[in-house]
Coordinates of C-alpha atoms and ligand atoms in Angstrom, one line a residue:
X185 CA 130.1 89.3 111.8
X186 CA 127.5 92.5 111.7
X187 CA 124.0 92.2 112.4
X188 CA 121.9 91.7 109.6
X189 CA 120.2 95.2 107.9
X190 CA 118.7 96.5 105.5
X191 CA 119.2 99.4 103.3
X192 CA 119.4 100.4 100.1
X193 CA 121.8 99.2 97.2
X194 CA 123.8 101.1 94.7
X195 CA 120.6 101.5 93.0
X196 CA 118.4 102.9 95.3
X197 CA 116.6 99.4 95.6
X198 CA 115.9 98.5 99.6
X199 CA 117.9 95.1 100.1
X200 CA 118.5 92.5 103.2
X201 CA 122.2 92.5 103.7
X202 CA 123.6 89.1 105.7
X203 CA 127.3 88.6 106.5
X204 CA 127.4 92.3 104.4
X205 CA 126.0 90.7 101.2
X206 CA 122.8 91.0 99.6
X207 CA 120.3 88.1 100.4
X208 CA 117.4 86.9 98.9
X209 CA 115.5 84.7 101.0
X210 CA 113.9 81.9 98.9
X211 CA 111.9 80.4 101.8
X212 CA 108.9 78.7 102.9
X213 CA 106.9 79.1 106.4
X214 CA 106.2 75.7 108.0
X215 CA 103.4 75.2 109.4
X216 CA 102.1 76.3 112.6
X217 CA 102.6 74.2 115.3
X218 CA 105.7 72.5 113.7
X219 CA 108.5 74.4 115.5
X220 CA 106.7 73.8 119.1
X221 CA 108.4 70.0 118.8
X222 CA 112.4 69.9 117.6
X223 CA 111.9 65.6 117.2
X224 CA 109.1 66.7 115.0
X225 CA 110.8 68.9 113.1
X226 CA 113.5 66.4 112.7
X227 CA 111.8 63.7 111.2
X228 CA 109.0 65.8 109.3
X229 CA 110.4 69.0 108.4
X230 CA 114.0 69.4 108.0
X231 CA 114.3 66.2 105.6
X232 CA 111.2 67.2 103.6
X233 CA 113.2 70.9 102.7
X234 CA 116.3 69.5 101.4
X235 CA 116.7 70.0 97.6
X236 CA 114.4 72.9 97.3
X237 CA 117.0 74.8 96.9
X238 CA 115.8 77.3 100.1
X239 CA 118.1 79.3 101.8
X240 CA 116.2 80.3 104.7
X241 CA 113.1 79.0 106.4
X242 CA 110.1 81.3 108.3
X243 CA 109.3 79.4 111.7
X244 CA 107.0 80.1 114.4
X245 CA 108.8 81.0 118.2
X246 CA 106.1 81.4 120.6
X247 CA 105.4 83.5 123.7
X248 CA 103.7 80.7 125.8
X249 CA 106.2 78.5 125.5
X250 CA 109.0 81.3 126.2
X251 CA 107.5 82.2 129.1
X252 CA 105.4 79.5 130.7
X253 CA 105.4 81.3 134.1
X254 CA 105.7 84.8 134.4
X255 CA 108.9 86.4 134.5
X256 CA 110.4 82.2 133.6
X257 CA 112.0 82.1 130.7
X258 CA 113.1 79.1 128.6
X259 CA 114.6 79.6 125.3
X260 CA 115.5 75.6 124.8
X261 CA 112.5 74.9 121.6
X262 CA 114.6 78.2 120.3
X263 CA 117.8 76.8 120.9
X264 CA 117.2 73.3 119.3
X265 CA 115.6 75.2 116.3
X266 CA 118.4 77.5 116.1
X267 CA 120.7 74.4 116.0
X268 CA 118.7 72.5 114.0
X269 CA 118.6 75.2 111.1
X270 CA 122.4 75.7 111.8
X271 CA 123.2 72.0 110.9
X272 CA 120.8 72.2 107.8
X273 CA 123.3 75.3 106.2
X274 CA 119.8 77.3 106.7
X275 CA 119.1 80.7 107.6
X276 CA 116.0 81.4 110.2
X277 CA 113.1 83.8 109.9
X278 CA 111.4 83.9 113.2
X279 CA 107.8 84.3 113.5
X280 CA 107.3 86.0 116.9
X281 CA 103.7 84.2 117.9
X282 CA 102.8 87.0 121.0
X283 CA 99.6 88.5 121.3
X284 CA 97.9 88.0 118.0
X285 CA 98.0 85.5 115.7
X286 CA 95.5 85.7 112.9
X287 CA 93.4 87.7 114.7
X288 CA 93.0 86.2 118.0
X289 CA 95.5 86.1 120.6
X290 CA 95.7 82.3 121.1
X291 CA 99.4 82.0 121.7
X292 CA 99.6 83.8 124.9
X293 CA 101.0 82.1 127.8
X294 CA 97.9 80.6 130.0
X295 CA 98.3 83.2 132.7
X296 CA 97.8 85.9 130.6
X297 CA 94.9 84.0 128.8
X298 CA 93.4 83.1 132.2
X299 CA 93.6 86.5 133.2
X300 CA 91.0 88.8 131.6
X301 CA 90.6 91.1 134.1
X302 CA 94.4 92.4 133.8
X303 CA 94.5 91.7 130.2
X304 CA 91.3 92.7 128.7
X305 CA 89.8 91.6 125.4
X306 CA 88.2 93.7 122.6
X307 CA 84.4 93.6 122.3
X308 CA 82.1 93.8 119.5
X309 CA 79.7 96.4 119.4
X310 CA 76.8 94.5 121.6
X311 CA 79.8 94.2 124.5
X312 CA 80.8 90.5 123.6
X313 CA 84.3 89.3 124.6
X314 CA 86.3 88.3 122.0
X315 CA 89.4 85.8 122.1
X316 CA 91.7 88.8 120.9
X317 CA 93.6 91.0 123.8
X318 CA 92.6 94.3 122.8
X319 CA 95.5 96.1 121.6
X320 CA 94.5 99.0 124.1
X321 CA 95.7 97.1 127.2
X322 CA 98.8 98.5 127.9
X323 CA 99.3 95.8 130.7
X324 CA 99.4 93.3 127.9
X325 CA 101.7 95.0 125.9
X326 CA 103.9 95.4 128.5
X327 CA 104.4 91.7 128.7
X328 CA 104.5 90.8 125.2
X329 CA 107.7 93.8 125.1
X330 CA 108.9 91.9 127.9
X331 CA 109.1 88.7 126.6
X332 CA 110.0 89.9 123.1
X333 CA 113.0 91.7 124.8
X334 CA 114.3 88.8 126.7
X335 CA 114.2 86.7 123.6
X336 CA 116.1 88.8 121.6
X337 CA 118.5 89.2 124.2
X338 CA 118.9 85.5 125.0
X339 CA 119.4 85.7 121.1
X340 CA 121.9 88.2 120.4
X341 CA 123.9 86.1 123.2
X342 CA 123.2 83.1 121.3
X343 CA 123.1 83.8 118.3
X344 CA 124.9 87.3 117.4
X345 CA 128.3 85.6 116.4
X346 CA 126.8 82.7 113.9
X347 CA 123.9 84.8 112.8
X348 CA 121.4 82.3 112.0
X349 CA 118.7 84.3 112.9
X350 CA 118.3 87.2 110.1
X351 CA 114.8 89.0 110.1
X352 CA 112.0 88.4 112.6
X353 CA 107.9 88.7 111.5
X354 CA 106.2 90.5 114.8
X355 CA 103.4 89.0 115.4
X356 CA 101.0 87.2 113.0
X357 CA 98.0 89.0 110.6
X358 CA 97.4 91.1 113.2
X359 CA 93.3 92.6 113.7
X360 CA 90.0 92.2 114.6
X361 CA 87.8 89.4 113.1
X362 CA 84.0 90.1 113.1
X363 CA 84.4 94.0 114.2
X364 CA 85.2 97.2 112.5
X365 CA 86.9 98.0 115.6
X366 CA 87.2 97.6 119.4
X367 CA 84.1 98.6 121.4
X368 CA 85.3 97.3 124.8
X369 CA 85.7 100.5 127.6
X370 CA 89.3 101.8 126.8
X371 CA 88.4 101.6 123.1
X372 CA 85.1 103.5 123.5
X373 CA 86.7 106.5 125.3
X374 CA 90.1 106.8 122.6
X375 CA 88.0 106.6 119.7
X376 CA 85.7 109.3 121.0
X377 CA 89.0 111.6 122.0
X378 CA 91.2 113.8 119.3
X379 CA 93.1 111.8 117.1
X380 CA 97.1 112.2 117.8
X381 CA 99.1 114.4 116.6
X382 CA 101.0 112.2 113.9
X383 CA 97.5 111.3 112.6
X384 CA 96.8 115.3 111.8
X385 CA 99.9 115.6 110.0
X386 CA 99.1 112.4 108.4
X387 CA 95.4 113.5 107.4
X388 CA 95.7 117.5 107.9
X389 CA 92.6 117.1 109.8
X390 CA 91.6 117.1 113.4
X391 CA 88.9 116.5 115.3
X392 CA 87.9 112.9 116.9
X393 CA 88.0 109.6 114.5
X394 CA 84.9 109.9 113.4
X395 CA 84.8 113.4 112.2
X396 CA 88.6 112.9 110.8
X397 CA 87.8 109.1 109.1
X398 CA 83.9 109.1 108.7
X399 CA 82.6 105.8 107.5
X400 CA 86.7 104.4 107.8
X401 CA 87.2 105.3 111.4
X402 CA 86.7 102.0 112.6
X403 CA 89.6 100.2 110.5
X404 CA 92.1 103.6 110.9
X405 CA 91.3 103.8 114.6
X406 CA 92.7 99.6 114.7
X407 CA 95.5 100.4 112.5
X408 CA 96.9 103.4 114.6
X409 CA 96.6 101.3 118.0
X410 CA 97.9 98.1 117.1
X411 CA 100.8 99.7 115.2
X412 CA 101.5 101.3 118.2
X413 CA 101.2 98.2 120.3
X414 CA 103.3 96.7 117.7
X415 CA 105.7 99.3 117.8
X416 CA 106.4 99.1 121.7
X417 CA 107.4 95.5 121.0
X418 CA 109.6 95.9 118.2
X419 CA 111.2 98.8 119.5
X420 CA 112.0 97.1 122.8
X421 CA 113.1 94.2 121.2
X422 CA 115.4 95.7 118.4
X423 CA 117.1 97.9 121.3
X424 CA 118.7 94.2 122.1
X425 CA 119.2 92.8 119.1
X426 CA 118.8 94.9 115.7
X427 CA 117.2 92.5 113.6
X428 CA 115.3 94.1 110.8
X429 CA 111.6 93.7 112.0
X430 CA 108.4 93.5 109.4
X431 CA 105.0 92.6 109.8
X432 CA 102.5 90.6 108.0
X433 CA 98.9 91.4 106.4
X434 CA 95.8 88.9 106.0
X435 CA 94.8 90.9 102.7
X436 CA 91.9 93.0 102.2
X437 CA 89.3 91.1 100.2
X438 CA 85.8 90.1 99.1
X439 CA 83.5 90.9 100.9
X440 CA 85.9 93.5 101.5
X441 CA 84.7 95.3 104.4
X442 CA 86.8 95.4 107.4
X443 CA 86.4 92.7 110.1
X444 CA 85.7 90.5 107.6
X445 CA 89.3 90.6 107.3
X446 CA 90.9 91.6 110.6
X447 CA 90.6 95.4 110.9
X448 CA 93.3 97.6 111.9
X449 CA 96.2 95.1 110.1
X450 CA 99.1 96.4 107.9
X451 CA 97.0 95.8 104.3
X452 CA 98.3 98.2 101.8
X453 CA 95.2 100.7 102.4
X454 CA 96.5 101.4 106.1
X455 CA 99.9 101.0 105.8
X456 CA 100.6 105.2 105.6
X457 CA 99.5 105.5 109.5
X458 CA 101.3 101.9 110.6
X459 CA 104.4 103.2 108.9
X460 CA 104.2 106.5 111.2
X461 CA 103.0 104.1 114.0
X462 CA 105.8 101.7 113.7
X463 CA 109.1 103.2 112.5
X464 CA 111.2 99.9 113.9
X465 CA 109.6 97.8 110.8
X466 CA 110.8 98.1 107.5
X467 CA 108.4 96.3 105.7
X468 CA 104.7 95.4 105.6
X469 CA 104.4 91.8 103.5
X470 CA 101.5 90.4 102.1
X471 CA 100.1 87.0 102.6
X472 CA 98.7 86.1 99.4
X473 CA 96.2 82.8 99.4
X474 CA 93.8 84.7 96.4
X475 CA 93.9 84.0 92.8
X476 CA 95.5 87.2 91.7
X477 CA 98.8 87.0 93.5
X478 CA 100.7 89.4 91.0
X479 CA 98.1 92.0 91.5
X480 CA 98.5 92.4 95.1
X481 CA 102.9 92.2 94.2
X482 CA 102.5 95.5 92.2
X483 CA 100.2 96.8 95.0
X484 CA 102.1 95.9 97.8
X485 CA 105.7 96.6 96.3
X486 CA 107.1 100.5 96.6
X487 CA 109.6 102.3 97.1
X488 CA 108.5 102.7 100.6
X489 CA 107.4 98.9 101.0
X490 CA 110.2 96.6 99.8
X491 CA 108.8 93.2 99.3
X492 CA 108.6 90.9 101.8
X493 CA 105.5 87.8 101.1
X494 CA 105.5 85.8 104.2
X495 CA 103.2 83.5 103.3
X496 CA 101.9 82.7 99.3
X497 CA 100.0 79.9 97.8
X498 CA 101.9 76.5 96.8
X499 CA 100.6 75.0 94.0
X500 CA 102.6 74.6 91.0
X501 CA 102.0 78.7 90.8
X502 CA 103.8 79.6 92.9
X503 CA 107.6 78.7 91.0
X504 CA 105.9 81.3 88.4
X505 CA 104.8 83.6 91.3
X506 CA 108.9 83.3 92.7
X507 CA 110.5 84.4 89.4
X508 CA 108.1 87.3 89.4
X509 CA 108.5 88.3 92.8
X510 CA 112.7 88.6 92.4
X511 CA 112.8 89.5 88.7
X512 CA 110.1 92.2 88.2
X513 CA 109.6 93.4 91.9
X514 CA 113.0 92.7 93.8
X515 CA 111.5 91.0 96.2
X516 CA 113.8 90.5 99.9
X517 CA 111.5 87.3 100.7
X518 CA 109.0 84.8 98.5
X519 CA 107.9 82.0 101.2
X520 CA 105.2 79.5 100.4
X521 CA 103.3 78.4 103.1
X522 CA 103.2 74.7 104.8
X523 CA 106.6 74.1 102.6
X524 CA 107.5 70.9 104.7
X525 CA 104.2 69.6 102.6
X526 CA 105.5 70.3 99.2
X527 CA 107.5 67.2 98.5
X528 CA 104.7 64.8 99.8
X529 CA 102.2 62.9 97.6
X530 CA 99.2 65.4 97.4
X531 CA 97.0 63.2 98.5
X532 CA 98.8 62.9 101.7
X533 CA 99.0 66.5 102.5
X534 CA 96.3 68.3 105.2
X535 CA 94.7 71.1 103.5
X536 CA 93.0 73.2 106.2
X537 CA 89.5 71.6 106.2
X538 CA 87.0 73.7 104.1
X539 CA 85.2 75.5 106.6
X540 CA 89.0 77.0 108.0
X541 CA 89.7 77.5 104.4
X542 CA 86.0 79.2 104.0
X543 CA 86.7 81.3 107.6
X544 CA 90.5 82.4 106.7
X545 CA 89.2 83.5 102.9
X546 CA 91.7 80.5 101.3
X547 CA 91.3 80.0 97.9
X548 CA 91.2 75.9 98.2
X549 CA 93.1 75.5 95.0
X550 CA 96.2 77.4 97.0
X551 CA 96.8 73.6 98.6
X552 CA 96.9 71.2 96.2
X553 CA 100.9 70.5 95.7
X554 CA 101.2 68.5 92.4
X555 CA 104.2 69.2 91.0
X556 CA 104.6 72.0 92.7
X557 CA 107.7 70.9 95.0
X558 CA 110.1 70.1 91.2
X559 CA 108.8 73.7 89.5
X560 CA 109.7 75.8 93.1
X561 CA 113.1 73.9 93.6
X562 CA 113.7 74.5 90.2
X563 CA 113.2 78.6 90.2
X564 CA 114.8 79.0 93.4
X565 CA 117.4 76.7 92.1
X566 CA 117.7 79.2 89.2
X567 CA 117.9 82.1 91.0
X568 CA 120.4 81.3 93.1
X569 CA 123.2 80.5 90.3
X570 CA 122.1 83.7 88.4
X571 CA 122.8 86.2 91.7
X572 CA 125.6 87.5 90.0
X573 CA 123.6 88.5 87.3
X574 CA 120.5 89.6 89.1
X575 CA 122.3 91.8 91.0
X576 CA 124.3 93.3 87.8
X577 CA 120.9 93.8 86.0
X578 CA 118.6 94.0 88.4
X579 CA 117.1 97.8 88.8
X580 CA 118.2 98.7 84.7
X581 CA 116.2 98.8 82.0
X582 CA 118.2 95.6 81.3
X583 CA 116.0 92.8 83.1
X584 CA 112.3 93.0 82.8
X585 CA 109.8 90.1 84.4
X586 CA 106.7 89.3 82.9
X587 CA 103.9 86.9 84.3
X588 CA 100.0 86.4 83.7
X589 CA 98.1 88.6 85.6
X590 CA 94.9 86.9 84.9
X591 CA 92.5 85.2 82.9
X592 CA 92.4 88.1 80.3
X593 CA 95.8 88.7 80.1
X594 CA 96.8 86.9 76.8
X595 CA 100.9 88.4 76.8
X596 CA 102.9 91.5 76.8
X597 CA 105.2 93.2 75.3
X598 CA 108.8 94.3 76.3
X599 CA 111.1 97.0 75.0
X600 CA 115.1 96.3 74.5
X601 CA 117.0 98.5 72.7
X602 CA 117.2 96.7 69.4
X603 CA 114.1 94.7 69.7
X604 CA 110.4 94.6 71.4
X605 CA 109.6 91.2 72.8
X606 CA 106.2 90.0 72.3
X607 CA 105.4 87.4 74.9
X608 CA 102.0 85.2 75.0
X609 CA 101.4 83.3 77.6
X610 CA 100.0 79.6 77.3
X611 CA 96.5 79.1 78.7
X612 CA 96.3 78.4 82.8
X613 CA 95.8 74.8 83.6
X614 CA 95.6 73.2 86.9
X615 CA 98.9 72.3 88.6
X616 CA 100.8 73.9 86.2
X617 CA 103.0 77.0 86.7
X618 CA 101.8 80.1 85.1
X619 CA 103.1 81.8 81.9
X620 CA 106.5 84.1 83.3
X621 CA 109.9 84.5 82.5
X622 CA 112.7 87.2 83.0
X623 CA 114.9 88.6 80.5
X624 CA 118.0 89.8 80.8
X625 CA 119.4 91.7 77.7
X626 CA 123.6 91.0 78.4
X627 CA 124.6 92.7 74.8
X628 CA 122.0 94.7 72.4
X629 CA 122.0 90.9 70.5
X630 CA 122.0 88.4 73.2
X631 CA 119.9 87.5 76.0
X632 CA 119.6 85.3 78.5
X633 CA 115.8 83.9 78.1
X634 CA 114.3 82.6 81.5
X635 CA 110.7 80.9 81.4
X636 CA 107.8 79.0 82.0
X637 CA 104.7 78.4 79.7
X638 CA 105.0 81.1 77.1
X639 CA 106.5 82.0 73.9
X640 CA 108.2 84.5 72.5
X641 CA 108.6 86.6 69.3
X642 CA 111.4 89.0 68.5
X643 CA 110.9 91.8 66.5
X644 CA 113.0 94.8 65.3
X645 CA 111.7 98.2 66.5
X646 CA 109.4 100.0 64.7
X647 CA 110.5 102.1 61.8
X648 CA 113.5 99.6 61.2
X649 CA 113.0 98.3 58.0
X650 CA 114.8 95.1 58.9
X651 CA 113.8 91.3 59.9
X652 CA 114.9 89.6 63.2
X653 CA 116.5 86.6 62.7
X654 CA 118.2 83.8 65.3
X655 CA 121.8 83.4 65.1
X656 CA 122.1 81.2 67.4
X657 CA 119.5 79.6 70.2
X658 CA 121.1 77.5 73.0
X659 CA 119.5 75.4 75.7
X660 CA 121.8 75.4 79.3
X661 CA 122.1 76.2 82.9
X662 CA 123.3 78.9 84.9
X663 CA 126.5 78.1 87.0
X664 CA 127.7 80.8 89.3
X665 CA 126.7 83.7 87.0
X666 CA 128.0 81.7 84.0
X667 CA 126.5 79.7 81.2
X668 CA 126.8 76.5 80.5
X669 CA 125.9 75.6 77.3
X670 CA 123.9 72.8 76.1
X671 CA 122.2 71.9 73.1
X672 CA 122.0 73.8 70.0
X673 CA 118.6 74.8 69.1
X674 CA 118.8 75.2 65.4
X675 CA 116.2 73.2 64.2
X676 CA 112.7 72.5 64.4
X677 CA 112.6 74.3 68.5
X678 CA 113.7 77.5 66.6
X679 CA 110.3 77.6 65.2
X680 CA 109.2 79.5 68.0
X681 CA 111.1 80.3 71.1
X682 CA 108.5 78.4 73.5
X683 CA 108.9 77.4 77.1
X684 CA 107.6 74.1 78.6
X685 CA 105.9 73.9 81.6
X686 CA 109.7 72.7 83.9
X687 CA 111.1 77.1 83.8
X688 CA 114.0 76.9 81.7
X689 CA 116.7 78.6 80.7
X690 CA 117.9 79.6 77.0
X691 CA 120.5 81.7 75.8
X692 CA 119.7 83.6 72.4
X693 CA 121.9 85.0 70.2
X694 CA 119.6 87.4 67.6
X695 CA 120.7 89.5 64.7
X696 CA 119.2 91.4 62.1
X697 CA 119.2 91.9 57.9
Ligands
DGJ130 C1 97.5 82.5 107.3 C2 98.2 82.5 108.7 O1 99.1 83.6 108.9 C3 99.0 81.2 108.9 O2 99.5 81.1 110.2 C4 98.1 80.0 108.6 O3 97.0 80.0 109.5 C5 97.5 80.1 107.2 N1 96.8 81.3 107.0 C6 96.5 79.1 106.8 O4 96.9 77.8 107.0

């Protein structure tokens, strides 16, 4: 069994290999605290997952329970969640809770915590202490590395063979909360020093942050030393056990200036010097709570940033939001977050209360689960019995993805050899999914039609004098790749090719007189 990697495919797109086969992770992250109690995972979690069709789950491992006494190291939550996953036919994303965790470092073991003196915090600018370890104390590095290293030691013992484990998240939304940057002692005398070499070559300027970043010195300075931080750990860590390694980003938005999201983490704008900072992670993912989720996919998917989303909004969205994320941006992970919630009542689920949701920048919408749980299963249901035709047409001019972008976006259009698609979407309406699809065009006539909450018109190119008629419309389901036909749609649903709110499949045979 080889480690899981990642590298790129055939065509050049960057892919998570497992057992040497391309995988998609259609996950969720539970919730915080879940994973620190395997009875509560038991009765809570694992149950409330089955029949989302998820292959893989993002769940928290954390340092102070790893190493409750310095140097003392108990791996047994890790081992019952391993097994736990294991018996569930799951895969495991772990969520390495070390130093920082949105933007405070309250998953440290209590010695460290207790301990400010060895492991110093950052300060604001007026000297005040703040409840993050400031990513300049090297002693505290040190013992994060050293407790990420045994783990993924213990791991590659334990695990290596079965591979249950396939990708770890370092640390969580790394930054600084309230602060541009660090103003404690060690902080004061780097940012006043040359910036290092890699940032010249990055910039072509030198000089100290200030004079190379002006008004942006703060949030650069942040980046560069927590993505070296990060880096130590990852390194260390990946020496033992390969794993590919990402971390996560608490976006940049309103009010927009940093600290009030944390400063110095992996957002898109920063991501040039943590990529140079921290060659052990492959990917920096978004978590995306705001109400333009496929704005921040474009942004945050490249070439040089495969897509990994941690953590997204689930309301009924988000099924549109996972057919977008695979189909138009070939996305390695899509992972709602709090997913043991999503087949509860919605009254029954704990939204954070307003003034977390108001201090994390949550759009409150983002938690209320109607329906939610049947449209998600559904998609990732989907996806999973089209793979082998995903990975045929994925990355040709073959399968294009489409999704409302925002209230102003009324459709699009899409360009097939014989015909442009016009596509409107249906207006947005609470706990419903959003207008998307994919479509893949298998012959110049016939396509497989995938959708939610839109309509769509077929029309010749221009210049061909000719009109685009329906041979044949089929409702069905993918099996393995194949179709499975079911009714004919000949008669009054012919009218307009339309999706329902449920994402559907249709397969559609056109021609043209
Ligand atoms: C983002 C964090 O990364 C998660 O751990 C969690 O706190 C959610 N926000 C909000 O519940």
């Amino acid at each position: 069994m080889s480690i899981p990697y990642v590298k790129k495919d055939e065509k050049g797109i960057t892919t998570l290999y497992v057992n040497d086969k391309p995988f998609f992770c259609k996950a969720g992250e539970i919730h915080n605290s879940s994973s620190s109690d395997p009875e509560y995972m038991k009765e809570h979690v694992w149950p409330a997952l089955r029949g989302l069709h998820m292959n893989s789950v993002i769940a928290p491992v954390y340092w102070e329970m790893i190493e409750p006494e310095e140097g003392t190291y108990d791996f047994s939550s890790v081992r019952s969640l391993i097994c736990q996953a294991r018996e569930e036919g799951l895969k495991l994303i772990f969520l390495w809770f070390g130093l920082w965790k949105n933007a405070e470092s309250m998953y440290v073991p209590a010695w460290v915590k207790k301990d400010t003196k060895t492991y110093f915090r950052a300060a604001k600018l007026g000297g005040e202490q703040m409840t993050t370890i400031s990513p300049l104390c090297k002693a505290a590095v040190e013992k994060d590395r050293k407790a990420f290293t045994a783990l993924m030691s213990w791991l590659r013992e334990f695990d290596g063979e079965e591979g249950t484990v396939i990708m770890i998240q370092v640390e969580n939304e790394i930054g600084l909360l309230g602060t541009d940057r660090d103003y404690c002692e060690a902080a004061q005398k780097a940012f006043s020093e040359q910036v290092p070499s890699a940032i010249e070559e990055l910039t072509g300027r030198s000089g100290d942050w200030k004079s190379v970043f002006g008004d942006e010195a703060g949030e650069k300075f942040m980046a560069w030393h927590f993505a070296c931080a990060v880096e130590t750990i990852a390194a260390s860590g990946r020496k033992e056990y390969a794993l590919p390694c990402y971390a996560n980003a608490w976006l940049r938005q309103y009010p927009w200036y940093p600290g009030s999201y944390p400063s110095g983490g992996p957002v898109v704008e920063v991501q040039d010097i943590w990529r140079s900072a921290a060659p052990s992670l492959f990917a920096f993912g978004p978590d995306i709570y705001v109400p333009y989720c496929a704005d921040v996919m474009d942004e945050y998917a490249s070439d040089e940033n495969p897509l990994v989303i941690p953590e997204i909004r689930k309301d009924a969205v988000t099924a549109s939001y996972a057919l977008y994320a695979f189909g138009g941006k070939n996305a390695i992970c899509y992972s709602p977050f709090g997913i043991e919630e999503l087949s509860l009542d919605p009254s029954a689920i704990q939204a954070p209360p307003m003034e977390v949701m108001v201090a994390l920048n949550i759009d409150p919408s983002a938690f209320n689960i109607t329906d939610s749980c049947a449209y998600l299963s559904k998609v990732y249901g989907m996806m999973e019995e089209m793979e082998p035709l995903y990975l045929k047409y994925r990355g040709t001019p073959h399968l294009k993805a489409f999704i409302r972008h925002g209230e102003h976006d009324y459709g699009t259009i899409l360009h097939f050899e014989k015909y442009d698609i016009a596509v409107s979407y249906a207006p947005r309406m609470e706990a419903k999914p959003l207008g998307a699809g994919l479509i893949m065009e298998l012959e110049p006539d016939k396509f497989l039609l995938v959708g939610t909450r839109c309509t769509l018109r077929f029309m010749p190119k221009p210049g061909v004098k000719k009109t685009a008629d329906i041979l044949r419309l089929t409702e069905g389901t993918i099996e393995k790749g194949e179709w499975k036909q079911g009714r004919i749609l000949n008669g009054d649903e012919k009218m307009s090719l339309q999706f329902a709110d449920m994402p559907s499949a249709m397969m559609l045979e056109m021609y043209q007189f």
